mmCIF file with all atom_site columns, C-alpha atoms in Angstrom:
data_model
loop_
_atom_site.group_PDB
_atom_site.id
_atom_site.type_symbol
_atom_site.label_atom_id
_atom_site.label_alt_id
_atom_site.label_comp_id
_atom_site.label_asym_id
_atom_site.label_entity_id
_atom_site.label_seq_id
_atom_site.pdbx_PDB_ins_code
_atom_site.Cartn_x
_atom_site.Cartn_y
_atom_site.Cartn_z
_atom_site.occupancy
_atom_site.B_iso_or_equiv
_atom_site.pdbx_formal_charge
_atom_site.auth_seq_id
_atom_site.auth_comp_id
_atom_site.auth_asym_id
_atom_site.auth_atom_id
_atom_site.pdbx_PDB_model_num
ATOM 1  C CA . UNK A 1 1  ? 2.051   13.864  13.013  1.00 68.00 ? 122 UNK A CA 1
ATOM 2  C CA . UNK A 1 2  ? 0.629   14.861  9.663   1.00 72.00 ? 123 UNK A CA 1
ATOM 3  C CA . UNK A 1 3  ? -1.896  12.649  7.871   1.00 70.00 ? 124 UNK A CA 1
ATOM 4  C CA . UNK A 1 4  ? 0.407   12.447  4.836   1.00 69.00 ? 125 UNK A CA 1
ATOM 5  C CA . UNK A 1 5  ? 3.183   11.044  6.989   1.00 79.00 ? 126 UNK A CA 1
ATOM 6  C CA . UNK A 1 6  ? 0.859   8.453   8.495   1.00 83.00 ? 127 UNK A CA 1
ATOM 7  C CA . UNK A 1 7  ? -0.115  7.100   5.076   1.00 82.00 ? 128 UNK A CA 1
ATOM 8  C CA . UNK A 1 8  ? 3.552   6.905   4.131   1.00 81.00 ? 129 UNK A CA 1
ATOM 9  C CA . UNK A 1 9  ? 4.385   4.915   7.247   1.00 89.00 ? 130 UNK A CA 1
ATOM 10 C CA . UNK A 1 10 ? 1.385   2.641   6.750   1.00 89.00 ? 131 UNK A CA 1
ATOM 11 C CA . UNK A 1 11 ? 2.439   1.964   3.158   1.00 87.00 ? 132 UNK A CA 1
ATOM 12 C CA . UNK A 1 12 ? 6.002   1.266   4.296   1.00 89.00 ? 133 UNK A CA 1
ATOM 13 C CA . UNK A 1 13 ? 4.809   -1.144  7.008   1.00 93.00 ? 134 UNK A CA 1
ATOM 14 C CA . UNK A 1 14 ? 2.563   -2.930  4.510   1.00 92.00 ? 135 UNK A CA 1
ATOM 15 C CA . UNK A 1 15 ? 5.401   -3.235  2.013   1.00 91.00 ? 136 UNK A CA 1
ATOM 16 C CA . UNK A 1 16 ? 7.734   -4.625  4.678   1.00 94.00 ? 137 UNK A CA 1
ATOM 17 C CA . UNK A 1 17 ? 5.094   -7.199  5.739   1.00 94.00 ? 138 UNK A CA 1
ATOM 18 C CA . UNK A 1 18 ? 4.577   -8.161  2.112   1.00 91.00 ? 139 UNK A CA 1
ATOM 19 C CA . UNK A 1 19 ? 8.300   -8.564  1.378   1.00 93.00 ? 140 UNK A CA 1
ATOM 20 C CA . UNK A 1 20 ? 9.013   -10.522 4.564   1.00 95.00 ? 141 UNK A CA 1
ATOM 21 C CA . UNK A 1 21 ? 6.024   -12.755 3.834   1.00 94.00 ? 142 UNK A CA 1
ATOM 22 C CA . UNK A 1 22 ? 7.243   -13.418 0.294   1.00 92.00 ? 143 UNK A CA 1
ATOM 23 C CA . UNK A 1 23 ? 10.831  -14.139 1.371   1.00 95.00 ? 144 UNK A CA 1
ATOM 24 C CA . UNK A 1 24 ? 9.907   -16.406 4.273   1.00 95.00 ? 145 UNK A CA 1
ATOM 25 C CA . UNK A 1 25 ? 6.958   -17.954 2.418   1.00 92.00 ? 146 UNK A CA 1
ATOM 26 C CA . UNK A 1 26 ? 4.448   -16.954 5.130   1.00 92.00 ? 147 UNK A CA 1
ATOM 27 C CA . UNK A 1 27 ? 1.131   -16.459 3.355   1.00 91.00 ? 148 UNK A CA 1
ATOM 28 C CA . UNK A 1 28 ? -0.373  -14.719 6.402   1.00 94.00 ? 149 UNK A CA 1
ATOM 29 C CA . UNK A 1 29 ? 2.139   -11.867 6.229   1.00 93.00 ? 150 UNK A CA 1
ATOM 30 C CA . UNK A 1 30 ? 1.650   -11.571 2.479   1.00 91.00 ? 151 UNK A CA 1
ATOM 31 C CA . UNK A 1 31 ? -2.110  -11.249 2.897   1.00 92.00 ? 152 UNK A CA 1
ATOM 32 C CA . UNK A 1 32 ? -1.783  -8.790  5.787   1.00 93.00 ? 153 UNK A CA 1
ATOM 33 C CA . UNK A 1 33 ? 0.503   -6.644  3.644   1.00 92.00 ? 154 UNK A CA 1
ATOM 34 C CA . UNK A 1 34 ? -1.867  -6.835  0.679   1.00 91.00 ? 155 UNK A CA 1
ATOM 35 C CA . UNK A 1 35 ? -4.904  -5.889  2.761   1.00 94.00 ? 156 UNK A CA 1
ATOM 36 C CA . UNK A 1 36 ? -3.131  -2.945  4.375   1.00 93.00 ? 157 UNK A CA 1
ATOM 37 C CA . UNK A 1 37 ? -1.817  -1.777  0.979   1.00 90.00 ? 158 UNK A CA 1
ATOM 38 C CA . UNK A 1 38 ? -5.268  -2.034  -0.550  1.00 91.00 ? 159 UNK A CA 1
ATOM 39 C CA . UNK A 1 39 ? -7.032  -0.114  2.207   1.00 92.00 ? 160 UNK A CA 1
ATOM 40 C CA . UNK A 1 40 ? -4.361  2.572   2.390   1.00 90.00 ? 161 UNK A CA 1
ATOM 41 C CA . UNK A 1 41 ? -4.267  2.979   -1.381  1.00 88.00 ? 162 UNK A CA 1
ATOM 42 C CA . UNK A 1 42 ? -8.039  3.212   -1.686  1.00 90.00 ? 163 UNK A CA 1
ATOM 43 C CA . UNK A 1 43 ? -8.099  5.852   1.036   1.00 89.00 ? 164 UNK A CA 1
ATOM 44 C CA . UNK A 1 44 ? -5.338  7.810   -0.706  1.00 86.00 ? 165 UNK A CA 1
ATOM 45 C CA . UNK A 1 45 ? -7.079  7.614   -4.079  1.00 87.00 ? 166 UNK A CA 1
ATOM 46 C CA . UNK A 1 46 ? -10.368 8.785   -2.554  1.00 89.00 ? 167 UNK A CA 1
ATOM 47 C CA . UNK A 1 47 ? -8.570  11.847  -1.147  1.00 84.00 ? 168 UNK A CA 1
ATOM 48 C CA . UNK A 1 48 ? -6.526  12.405  -4.328  1.00 84.00 ? 169 UNK A CA 1
ATOM 49 C CA . UNK A 1 49 ? -6.563  16.224  -4.346  1.00 84.00 ? 170 UNK A CA 1
ATOM 50 C CA . UNK A 1 50 ? -5.541  16.530  -0.697  1.00 83.00 ? 171 UNK A CA 1
ATOM 51 C CA . UNK A 1 51 ? -2.328  14.512  -1.123  1.00 80.00 ? 172 UNK A CA 1
ATOM 52 C CA . UNK A 1 52 ? 0.934   15.300  -2.868  1.00 80.00 ? 173 UNK A CA 1
ATOM 53 C CA . UNK A 1 53 ? 1.866   13.742  -6.202  1.00 84.00 ? 174 UNK A CA 1
ATOM 54 C CA . UNK A 1 54 ? 4.352   11.250  -4.797  1.00 83.00 ? 175 UNK A CA 1
ATOM 55 C CA . UNK A 1 55 ? 1.834   9.804   -2.367  1.00 82.00 ? 176 UNK A CA 1
ATOM 56 C CA . UNK A 1 56 ? -0.770  9.497   -5.114  1.00 84.00 ? 177 UNK A CA 1
ATOM 57 C CA . UNK A 1 57 ? 1.606   7.778   -7.523  1.00 87.00 ? 178 UNK A CA 1
ATOM 58 C CA . UNK A 1 58 ? 2.862   5.375   -4.865  1.00 85.00 ? 179 UNK A CA 1
ATOM 59 C CA . UNK A 1 59 ? -0.718  4.404   -4.004  1.00 86.00 ? 180 UNK A CA 1
ATOM 60 C CA . UNK A 1 60 ? -1.392  3.638   -7.672  1.00 89.00 ? 181 UNK A CA 1
ATOM 61 C CA . UNK A 1 61 ? 1.797   1.537   -7.733  1.00 88.00 ? 182 UNK A CA 1
ATOM 62 C CA . UNK A 1 62 ? 0.629   -0.353  -4.647  1.00 86.00 ? 183 UNK A CA 1
ATOM 63 C CA . UNK A 1 63 ? -2.745  -1.057  -6.259  1.00 90.00 ? 184 UNK A CA 1
ATOM 64 C CA . UNK A 1 64 ? -0.909  -2.430  -9.308  1.00 91.00 ? 185 UNK A CA 1
ATOM 65 C CA . UNK A 1 65 ? 1.266   -4.584  -7.010  1.00 88.00 ? 186 UNK A CA 1
ATOM 66 C CA . UNK A 1 66 ? -1.830  -5.923  -5.255  1.00 89.00 ? 187 UNK A CA 1
ATOM 67 C CA . UNK A 1 67 ? -3.465  -6.709  -8.588  1.00 88.00 ? 188 UNK A CA 1
ATOM 68 C CA . UNK A 1 68 ? -0.387  -8.516  -9.875  1.00 90.00 ? 189 UNK A CA 1
ATOM 69 C CA . UNK A 1 69 ? -0.082  -10.483 -6.638  1.00 86.00 ? 190 UNK A CA 1
ATOM 70 C CA . UNK A 1 70 ? -3.701  -11.572 -6.817  1.00 86.00 ? 191 UNK A CA 1
ATOM 71 C CA . UNK A 1 71 ? -3.171  -12.717 -10.385 1.00 89.00 ? 192 UNK A CA 1
ATOM 72 C CA . UNK A 1 72 ? -0.173  -14.744 -9.259  1.00 80.00 ? 193 UNK A CA 1
ATOM 73 C CA . UNK A 1 73 ? 2.490   -12.872 -11.185 1.00 69.00 ? 194 UNK A CA 1
#
């Protein structure tokens, strides 16, 4: 499996955890999703030139989502 595919699956799993945690009001799942999104996005941004544009833009979107969630919006 390619490294680009792994980051995509990790981001998808984090987003699913985050959404399920928000819908069911389970703060643990929300925080797990936020932590996974943050770590995956930071890793993707560090390796910006090695990734394709879609992966880079989605990682920036996830960082924005994490920031908005931490602000309570």
